[in-house]
Tab-separated table of C-alpha atoms and ligand atoms in Angstrom:
chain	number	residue	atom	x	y	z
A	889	UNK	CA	33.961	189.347	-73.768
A	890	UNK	CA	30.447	190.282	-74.111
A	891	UNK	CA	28.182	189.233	-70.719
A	892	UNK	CA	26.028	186.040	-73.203
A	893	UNK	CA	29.341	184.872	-74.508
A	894	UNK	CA	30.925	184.002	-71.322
A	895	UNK	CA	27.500	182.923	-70.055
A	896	UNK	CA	27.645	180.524	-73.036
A	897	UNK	CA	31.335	179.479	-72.393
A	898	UNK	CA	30.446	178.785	-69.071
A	899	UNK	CA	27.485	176.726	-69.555
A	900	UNK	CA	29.565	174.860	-71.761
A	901	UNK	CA	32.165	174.010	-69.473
A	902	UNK	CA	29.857	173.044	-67.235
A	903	UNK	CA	28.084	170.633	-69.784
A	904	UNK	CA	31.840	169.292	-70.318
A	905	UNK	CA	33.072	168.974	-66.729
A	906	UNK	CA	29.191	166.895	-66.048
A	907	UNK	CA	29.979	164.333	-68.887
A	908	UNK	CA	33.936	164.011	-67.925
A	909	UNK	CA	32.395	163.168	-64.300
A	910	UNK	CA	29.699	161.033	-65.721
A	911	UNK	CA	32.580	158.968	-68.065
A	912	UNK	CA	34.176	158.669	-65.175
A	913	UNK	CA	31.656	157.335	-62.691
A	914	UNK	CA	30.724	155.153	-65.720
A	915	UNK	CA	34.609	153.691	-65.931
A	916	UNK	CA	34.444	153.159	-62.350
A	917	UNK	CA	31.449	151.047	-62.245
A	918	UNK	CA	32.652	148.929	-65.087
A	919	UNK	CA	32.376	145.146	-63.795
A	920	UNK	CA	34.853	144.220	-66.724
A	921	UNK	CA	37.398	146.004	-64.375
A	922	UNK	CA	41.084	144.327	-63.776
A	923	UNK	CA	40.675	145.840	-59.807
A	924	UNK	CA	36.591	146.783	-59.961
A	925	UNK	CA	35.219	145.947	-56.033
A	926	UNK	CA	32.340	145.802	-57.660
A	927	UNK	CA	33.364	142.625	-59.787
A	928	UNK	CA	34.011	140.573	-57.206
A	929	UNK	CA	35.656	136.871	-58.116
A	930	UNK	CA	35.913	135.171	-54.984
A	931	UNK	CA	33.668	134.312	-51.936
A	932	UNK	CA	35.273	136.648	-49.978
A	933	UNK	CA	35.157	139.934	-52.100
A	934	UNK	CA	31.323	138.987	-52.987
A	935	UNK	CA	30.181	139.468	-49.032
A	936	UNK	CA	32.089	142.661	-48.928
A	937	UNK	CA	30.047	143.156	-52.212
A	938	UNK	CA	26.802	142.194	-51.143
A	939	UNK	CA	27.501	144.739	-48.054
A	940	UNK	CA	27.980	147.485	-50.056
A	941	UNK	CA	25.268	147.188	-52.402
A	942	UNK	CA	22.770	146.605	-49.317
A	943	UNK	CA	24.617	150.179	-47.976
A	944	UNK	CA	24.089	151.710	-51.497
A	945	UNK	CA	20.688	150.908	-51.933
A	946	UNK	CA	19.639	151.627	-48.240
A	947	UNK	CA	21.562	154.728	-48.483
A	948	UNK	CA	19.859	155.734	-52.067
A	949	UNK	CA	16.268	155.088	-50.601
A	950	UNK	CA	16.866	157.487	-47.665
A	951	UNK	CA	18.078	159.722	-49.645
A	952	UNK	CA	15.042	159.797	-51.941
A	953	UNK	CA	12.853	159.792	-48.914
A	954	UNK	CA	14.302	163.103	-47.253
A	955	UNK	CA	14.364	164.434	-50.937
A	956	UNK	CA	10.771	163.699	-50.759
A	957	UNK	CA	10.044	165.177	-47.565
A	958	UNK	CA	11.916	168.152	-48.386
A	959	UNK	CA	9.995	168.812	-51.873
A	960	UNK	CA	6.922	168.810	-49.731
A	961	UNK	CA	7.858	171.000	-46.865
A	962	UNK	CA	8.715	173.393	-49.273
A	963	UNK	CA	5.351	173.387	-50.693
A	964	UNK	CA	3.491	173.306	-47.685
A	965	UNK	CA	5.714	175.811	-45.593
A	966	UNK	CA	2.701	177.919	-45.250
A	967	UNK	CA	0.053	175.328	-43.679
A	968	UNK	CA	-0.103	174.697	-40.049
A	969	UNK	CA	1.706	172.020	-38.312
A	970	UNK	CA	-1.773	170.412	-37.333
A	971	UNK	CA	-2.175	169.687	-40.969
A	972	UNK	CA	0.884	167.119	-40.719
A	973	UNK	CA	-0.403	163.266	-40.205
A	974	UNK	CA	2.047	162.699	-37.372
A	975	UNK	CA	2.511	166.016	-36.284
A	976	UNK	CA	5.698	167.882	-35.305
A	977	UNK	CA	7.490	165.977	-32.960
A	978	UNK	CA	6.280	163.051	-33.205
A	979	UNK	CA	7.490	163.150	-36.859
A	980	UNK	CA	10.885	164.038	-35.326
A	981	UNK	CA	10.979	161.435	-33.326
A	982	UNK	CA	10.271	159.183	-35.873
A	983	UNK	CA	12.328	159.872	-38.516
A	984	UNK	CA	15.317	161.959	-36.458
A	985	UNK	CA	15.305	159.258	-33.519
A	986	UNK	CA	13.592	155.786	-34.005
A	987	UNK	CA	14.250	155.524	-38.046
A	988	UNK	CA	18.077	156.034	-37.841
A	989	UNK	CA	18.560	153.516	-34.659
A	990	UNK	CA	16.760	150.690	-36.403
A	991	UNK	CA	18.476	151.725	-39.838
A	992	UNK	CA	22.044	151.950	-38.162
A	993	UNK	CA	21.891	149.236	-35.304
A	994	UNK	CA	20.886	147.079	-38.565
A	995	UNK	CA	23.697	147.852	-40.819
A	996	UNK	CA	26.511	147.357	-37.369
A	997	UNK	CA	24.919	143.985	-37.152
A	998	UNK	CA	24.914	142.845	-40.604
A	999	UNK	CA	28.665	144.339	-41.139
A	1000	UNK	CA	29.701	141.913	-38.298
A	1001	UNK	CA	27.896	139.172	-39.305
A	1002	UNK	CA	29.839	139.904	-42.574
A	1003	UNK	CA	32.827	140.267	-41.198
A	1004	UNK	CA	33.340	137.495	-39.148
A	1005	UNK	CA	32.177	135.293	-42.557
A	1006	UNK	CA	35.850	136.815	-44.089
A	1007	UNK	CA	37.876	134.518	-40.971
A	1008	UNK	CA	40.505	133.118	-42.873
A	1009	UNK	CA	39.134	129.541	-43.348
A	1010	UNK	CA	39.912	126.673	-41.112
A	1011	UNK	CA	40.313	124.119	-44.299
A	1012	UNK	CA	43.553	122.902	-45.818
A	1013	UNK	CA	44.936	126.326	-47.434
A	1014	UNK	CA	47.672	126.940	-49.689
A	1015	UNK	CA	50.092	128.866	-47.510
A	1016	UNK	CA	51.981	131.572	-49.059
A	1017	UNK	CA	54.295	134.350	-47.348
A	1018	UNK	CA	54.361	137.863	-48.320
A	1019	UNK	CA	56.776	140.548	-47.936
A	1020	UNK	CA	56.462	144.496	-48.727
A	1021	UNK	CA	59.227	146.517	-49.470
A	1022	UNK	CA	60.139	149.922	-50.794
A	1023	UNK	CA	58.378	149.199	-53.719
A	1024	UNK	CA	58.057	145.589	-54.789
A	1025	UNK	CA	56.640	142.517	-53.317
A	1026	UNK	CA	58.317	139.088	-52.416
A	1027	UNK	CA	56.003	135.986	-52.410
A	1028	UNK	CA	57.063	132.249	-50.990
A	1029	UNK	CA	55.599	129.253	-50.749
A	1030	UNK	CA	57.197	127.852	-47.478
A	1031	UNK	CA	55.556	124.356	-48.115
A	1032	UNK	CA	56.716	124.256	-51.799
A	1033	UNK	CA	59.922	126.063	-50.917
A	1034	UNK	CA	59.617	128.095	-54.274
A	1035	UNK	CA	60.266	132.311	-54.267
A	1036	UNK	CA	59.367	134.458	-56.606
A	1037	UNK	CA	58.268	138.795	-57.004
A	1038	UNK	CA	55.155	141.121	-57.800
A	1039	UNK	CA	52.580	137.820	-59.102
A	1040	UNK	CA	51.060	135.000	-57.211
A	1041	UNK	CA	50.072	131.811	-58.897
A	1042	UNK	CA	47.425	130.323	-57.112
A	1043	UNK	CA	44.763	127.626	-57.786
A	1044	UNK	CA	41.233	128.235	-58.194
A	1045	UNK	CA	38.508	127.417	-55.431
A	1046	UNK	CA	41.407	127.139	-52.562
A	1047	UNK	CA	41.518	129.230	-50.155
A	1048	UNK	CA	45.271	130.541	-50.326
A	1049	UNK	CA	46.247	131.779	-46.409
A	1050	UNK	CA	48.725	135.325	-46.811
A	1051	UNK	CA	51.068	135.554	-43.538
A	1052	UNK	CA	51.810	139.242	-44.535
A	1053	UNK	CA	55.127	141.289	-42.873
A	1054	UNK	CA	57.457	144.181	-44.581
A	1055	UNK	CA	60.615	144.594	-44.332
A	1056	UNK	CA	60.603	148.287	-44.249
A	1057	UNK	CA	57.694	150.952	-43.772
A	1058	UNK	CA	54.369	149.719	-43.514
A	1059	UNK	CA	52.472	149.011	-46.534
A	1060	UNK	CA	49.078	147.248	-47.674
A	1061	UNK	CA	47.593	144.575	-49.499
A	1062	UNK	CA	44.514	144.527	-51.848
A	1063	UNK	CA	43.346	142.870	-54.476
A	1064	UNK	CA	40.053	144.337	-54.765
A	1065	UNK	CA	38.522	141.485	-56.727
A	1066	UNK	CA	39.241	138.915	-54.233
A	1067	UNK	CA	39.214	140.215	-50.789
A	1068	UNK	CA	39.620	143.749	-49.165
A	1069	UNK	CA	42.983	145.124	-47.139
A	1070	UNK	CA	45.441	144.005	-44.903
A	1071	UNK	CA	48.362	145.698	-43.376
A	1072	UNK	CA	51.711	144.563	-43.697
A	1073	UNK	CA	53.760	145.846	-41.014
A	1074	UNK	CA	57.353	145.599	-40.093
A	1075	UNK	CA	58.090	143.485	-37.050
A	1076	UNK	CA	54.625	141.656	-37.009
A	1077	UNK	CA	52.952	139.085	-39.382
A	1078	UNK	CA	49.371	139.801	-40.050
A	1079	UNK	CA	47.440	136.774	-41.548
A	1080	UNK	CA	44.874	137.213	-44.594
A	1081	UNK	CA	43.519	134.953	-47.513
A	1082	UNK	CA	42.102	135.111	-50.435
A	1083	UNK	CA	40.127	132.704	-52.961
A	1084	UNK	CA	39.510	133.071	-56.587
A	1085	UNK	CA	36.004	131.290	-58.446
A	1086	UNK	CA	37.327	130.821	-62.187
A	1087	UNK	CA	40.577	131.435	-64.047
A	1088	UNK	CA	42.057	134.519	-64.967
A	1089	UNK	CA	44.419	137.683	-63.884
A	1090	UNK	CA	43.418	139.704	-60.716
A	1091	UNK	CA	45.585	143.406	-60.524
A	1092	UNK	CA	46.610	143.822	-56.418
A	1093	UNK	CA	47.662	147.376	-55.216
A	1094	UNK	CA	49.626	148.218	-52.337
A	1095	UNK	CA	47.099	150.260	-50.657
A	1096	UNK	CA	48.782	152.484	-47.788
A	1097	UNK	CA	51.148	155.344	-48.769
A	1098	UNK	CA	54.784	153.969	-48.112
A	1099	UNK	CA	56.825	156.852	-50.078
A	1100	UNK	CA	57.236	158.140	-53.630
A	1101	UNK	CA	56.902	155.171	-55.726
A	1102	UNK	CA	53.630	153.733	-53.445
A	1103	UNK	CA	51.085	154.060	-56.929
A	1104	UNK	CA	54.033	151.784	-58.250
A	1105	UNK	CA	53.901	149.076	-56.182
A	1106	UNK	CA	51.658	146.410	-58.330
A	1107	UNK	CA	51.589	143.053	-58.750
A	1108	UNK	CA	49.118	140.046	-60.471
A	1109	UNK	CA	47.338	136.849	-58.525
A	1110	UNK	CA	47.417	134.530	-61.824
A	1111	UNK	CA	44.917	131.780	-60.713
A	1112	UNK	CA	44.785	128.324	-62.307
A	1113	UNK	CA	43.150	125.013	-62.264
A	1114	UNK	CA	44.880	122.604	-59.719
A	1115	UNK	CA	46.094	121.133	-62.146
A	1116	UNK	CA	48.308	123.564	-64.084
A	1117	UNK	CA	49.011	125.000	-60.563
A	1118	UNK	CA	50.809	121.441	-59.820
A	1119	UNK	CA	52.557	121.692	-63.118
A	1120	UNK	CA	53.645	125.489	-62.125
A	1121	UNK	CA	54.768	124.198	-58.289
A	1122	UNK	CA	56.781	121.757	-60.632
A	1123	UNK	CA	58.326	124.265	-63.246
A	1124	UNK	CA	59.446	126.711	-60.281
A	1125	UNK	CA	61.417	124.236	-58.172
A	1126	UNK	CA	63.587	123.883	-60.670
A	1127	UNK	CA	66.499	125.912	-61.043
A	1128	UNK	CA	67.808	128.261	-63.550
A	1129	UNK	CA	67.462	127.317	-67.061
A	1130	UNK	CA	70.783	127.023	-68.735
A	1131	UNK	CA	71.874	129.518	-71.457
A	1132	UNK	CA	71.393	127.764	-75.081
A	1133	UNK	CA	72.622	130.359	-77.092
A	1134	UNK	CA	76.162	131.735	-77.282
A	1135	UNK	CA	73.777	135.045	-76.155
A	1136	UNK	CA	72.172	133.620	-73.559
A	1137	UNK	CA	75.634	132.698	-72.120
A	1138	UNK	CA	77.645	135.651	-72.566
A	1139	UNK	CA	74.307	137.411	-70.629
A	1140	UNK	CA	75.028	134.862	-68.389
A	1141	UNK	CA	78.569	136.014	-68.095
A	1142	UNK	CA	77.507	139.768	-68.061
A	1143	UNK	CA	75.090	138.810	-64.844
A	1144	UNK	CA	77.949	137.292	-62.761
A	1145	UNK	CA	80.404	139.891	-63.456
A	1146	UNK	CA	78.455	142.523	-62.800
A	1147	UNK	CA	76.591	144.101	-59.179
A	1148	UNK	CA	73.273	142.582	-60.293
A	1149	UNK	CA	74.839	139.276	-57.915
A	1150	UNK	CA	75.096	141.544	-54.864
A	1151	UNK	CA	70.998	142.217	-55.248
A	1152	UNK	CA	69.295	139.270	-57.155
A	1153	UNK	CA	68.767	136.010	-56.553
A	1154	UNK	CA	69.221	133.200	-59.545
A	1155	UNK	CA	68.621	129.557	-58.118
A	1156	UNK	CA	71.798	127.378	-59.521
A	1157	UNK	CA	73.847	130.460	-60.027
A	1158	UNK	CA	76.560	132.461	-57.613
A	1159	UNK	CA	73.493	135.224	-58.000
A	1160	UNK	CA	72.189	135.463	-54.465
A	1161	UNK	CA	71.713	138.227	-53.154
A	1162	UNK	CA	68.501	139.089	-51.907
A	1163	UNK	CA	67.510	142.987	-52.128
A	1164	UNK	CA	65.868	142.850	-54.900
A	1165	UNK	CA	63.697	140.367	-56.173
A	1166	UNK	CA	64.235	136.784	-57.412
A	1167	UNK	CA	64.985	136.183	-60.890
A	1168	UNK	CA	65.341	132.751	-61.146
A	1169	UNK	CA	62.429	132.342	-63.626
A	1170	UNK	CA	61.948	136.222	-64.467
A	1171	UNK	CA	61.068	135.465	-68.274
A	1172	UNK	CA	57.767	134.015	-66.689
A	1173	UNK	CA	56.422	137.562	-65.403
A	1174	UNK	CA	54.067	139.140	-67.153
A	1175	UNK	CA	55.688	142.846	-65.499
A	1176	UNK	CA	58.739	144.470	-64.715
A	1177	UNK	CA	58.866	146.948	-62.353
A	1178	UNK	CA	56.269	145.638	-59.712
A	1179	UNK	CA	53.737	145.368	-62.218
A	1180	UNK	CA	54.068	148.638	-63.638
A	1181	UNK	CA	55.313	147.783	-67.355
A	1182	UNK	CA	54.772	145.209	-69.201
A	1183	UNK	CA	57.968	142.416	-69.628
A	1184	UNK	CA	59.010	142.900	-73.038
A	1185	UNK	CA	62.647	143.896	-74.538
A	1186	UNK	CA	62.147	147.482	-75.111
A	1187	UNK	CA	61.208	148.103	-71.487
A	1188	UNK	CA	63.330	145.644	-70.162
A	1189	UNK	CA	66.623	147.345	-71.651
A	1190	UNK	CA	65.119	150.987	-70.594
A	1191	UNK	CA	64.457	149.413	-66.636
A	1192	UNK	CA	68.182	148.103	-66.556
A	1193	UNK	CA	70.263	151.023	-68.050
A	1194	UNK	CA	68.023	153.418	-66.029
A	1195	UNK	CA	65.498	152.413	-64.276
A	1196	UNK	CA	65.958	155.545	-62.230
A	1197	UNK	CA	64.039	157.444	-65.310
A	1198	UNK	CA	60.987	154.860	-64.922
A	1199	UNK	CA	60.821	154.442	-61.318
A	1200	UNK	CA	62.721	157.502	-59.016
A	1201	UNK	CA	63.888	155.854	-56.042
A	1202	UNK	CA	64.035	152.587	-56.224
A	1203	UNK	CA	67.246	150.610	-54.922
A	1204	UNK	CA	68.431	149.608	-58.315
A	1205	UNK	CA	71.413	151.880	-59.615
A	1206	UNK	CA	71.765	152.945	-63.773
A	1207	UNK	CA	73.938	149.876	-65.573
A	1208	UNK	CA	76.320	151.230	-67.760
A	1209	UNK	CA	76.272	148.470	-70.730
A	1210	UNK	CA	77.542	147.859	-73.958
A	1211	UNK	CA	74.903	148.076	-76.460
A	1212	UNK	CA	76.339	143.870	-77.277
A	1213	UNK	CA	76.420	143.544	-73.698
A	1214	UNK	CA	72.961	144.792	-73.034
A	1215	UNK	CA	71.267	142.752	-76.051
A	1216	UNK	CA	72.925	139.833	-74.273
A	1217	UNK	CA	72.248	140.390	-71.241
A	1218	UNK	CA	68.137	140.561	-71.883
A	1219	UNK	CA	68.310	137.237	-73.852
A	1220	UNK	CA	69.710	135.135	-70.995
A	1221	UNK	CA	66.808	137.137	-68.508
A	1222	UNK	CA	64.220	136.430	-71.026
A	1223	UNK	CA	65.730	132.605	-71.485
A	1224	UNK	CA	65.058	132.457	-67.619
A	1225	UNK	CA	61.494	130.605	-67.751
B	1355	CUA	CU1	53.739	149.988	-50.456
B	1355	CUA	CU2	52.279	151.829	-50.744
């Protein structure tokens, strides 16, 4: 290749691999974000917010300053250090000594301030208990009595208190547009909240590496107005809906003859085991999968005759189905409201 062609190719890679970063920076920064930190939607997440914009901007200025500074020592490298306004050291002093005290010592006090605002509040929260595993999430409501897997339903403007364990490796908790992390650690319970301003869907990650499916460990915080949140306390202390169909029962029939018992839980059913999560109103979730997939037929069927293929690892073994059997077996979980 001659020497201006790859010059050329290069340059143009270059141009490429600037506006790939620049798309990318862009994406991050978008407030429209399901999981942006920098959209924040409750009280909480806005201090931690407000923090790091006050960092940012701090941070931006000083770095324009020493930008500054450096531009004109380059310029002036030949004049004589008498020429300076402050002179030498005291210039050091300054800005190497007295500048980065009052800019640090500022920013430790303000980050405490800010952190003891995010206290879980004292006031009448919704309680709700929350259990890692390997990789899925269990939530319950201990006052309502009500269990459910991988999305919350919580009601807006309450402060909803999260007594956090695992019941294997440790993993963590974050739902970036309401509050930052907490642990959840086997053996202990860590306590956390979080609080929502308006309606809507807020993504949580678990955010601590806890094997080979951690980037698959998802689930939603659906919050409501108290009112629909009443009328969803009242829908999920029901149990099971019963099969209409003659599909929905012969899924029925598939369920209880087959392992899925020994692992899932369905309320009004001989289904209770408790490995995997609760299914008693499964047709509900928006995911499969801890969040991963949408909950729709075509990746229903592929998660239950292998969900090996979508998910390595996980504790739920291939299904070998009828095709009949299969079709059935999806109605009655979709009938399961
Ligand atoms: Cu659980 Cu990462």
């Amino acid at each position: 290749m001659c020497g201006s062609c790859g010059r050329a190719l290069e340059a143009a890679w270059t141009v490429r691999g600037l506006a790939t970063a620049g798309m990318l920076l862009l994406t991050g920064c978008s407030g429209s974000g399901l999981q942006s930190v920098l959209s924040p939607a409750g009280p909480a997440a806005r201090r931690i917010g407000d923090l790091w914009w006050i960092m940012f901007y701090l941070g931006a200025a000083i770095f324009l300053l020493v930008l500054v500074l450096m531009l004109s020592a380059v310029l002036r490298r030949e004049a004589d250090e008498t020429s300076y306004p402050l002179g030498g050291t005291a210039f050091v002093v300054l800005g190497g000594v007295i500048m980065p005290i009052i800019v640090l010592v500022g920013l430790l006090v303000y980050t405490l301030m800010v952190s003891t605002e995010l206290d879980v509040p004292d006031t009448d929260a919704l309680t709700v208990e929350v259990v890692g595993h390997q990789w899925w999430w269990e939530f319950h409501y201990p006052e309502q009595d009500i269990e459910t897997a991988n999305e919350i339903t919580v009601p807006v403007g309450q402060p909803v208190r999260l007594e956090v364990t695992s019941a294997d490796v440790i993993h963590s908790l974050w739902v970036p547009r309401l509050n930052g992390k907490i642990d959840l650690i086997p053996g202990d319970t860590n306590v956390f909240w979080i609080e929502t301003d308006e309606p809507g869907l807020y993504r949580g990650e678990c955010a601590e590496f806890c094997g080979i499916q951690h980037a698959k460990m998802q689930f939603r915080v659906v919050a409501v107005p108290a009112d629909s949140f009443a009328a969803w306390i009242e829908g999920r202390r029901k149990p099971a809906a019963e099969p209409i169909t003659a599909q929905q029962q012969k899924g029925r029939e598939v369920f209880m003859s087959s392992a899925c018992v020994y692992c899932h839980n369905i309320d009004g059913t001989r289904a209770s085991g408790e490995m995997g999560p609760d299914l008693t109103h499964f047709g509900s979730r928006r995911t499969i999968g801890a969040g991963i997939l949408p909950n729709n037929r075509g990746n229903l069927g592929g998660w239950i005759v292998n969900s090996q293929a979508i998910k390595p690892g996980n504790l739920m073994p291939p299904m070998h189905l009828e095709p009949q059997e299969l079709h059935a077996l999806m109605a009655y979980l979709e009938s399961l409201e």
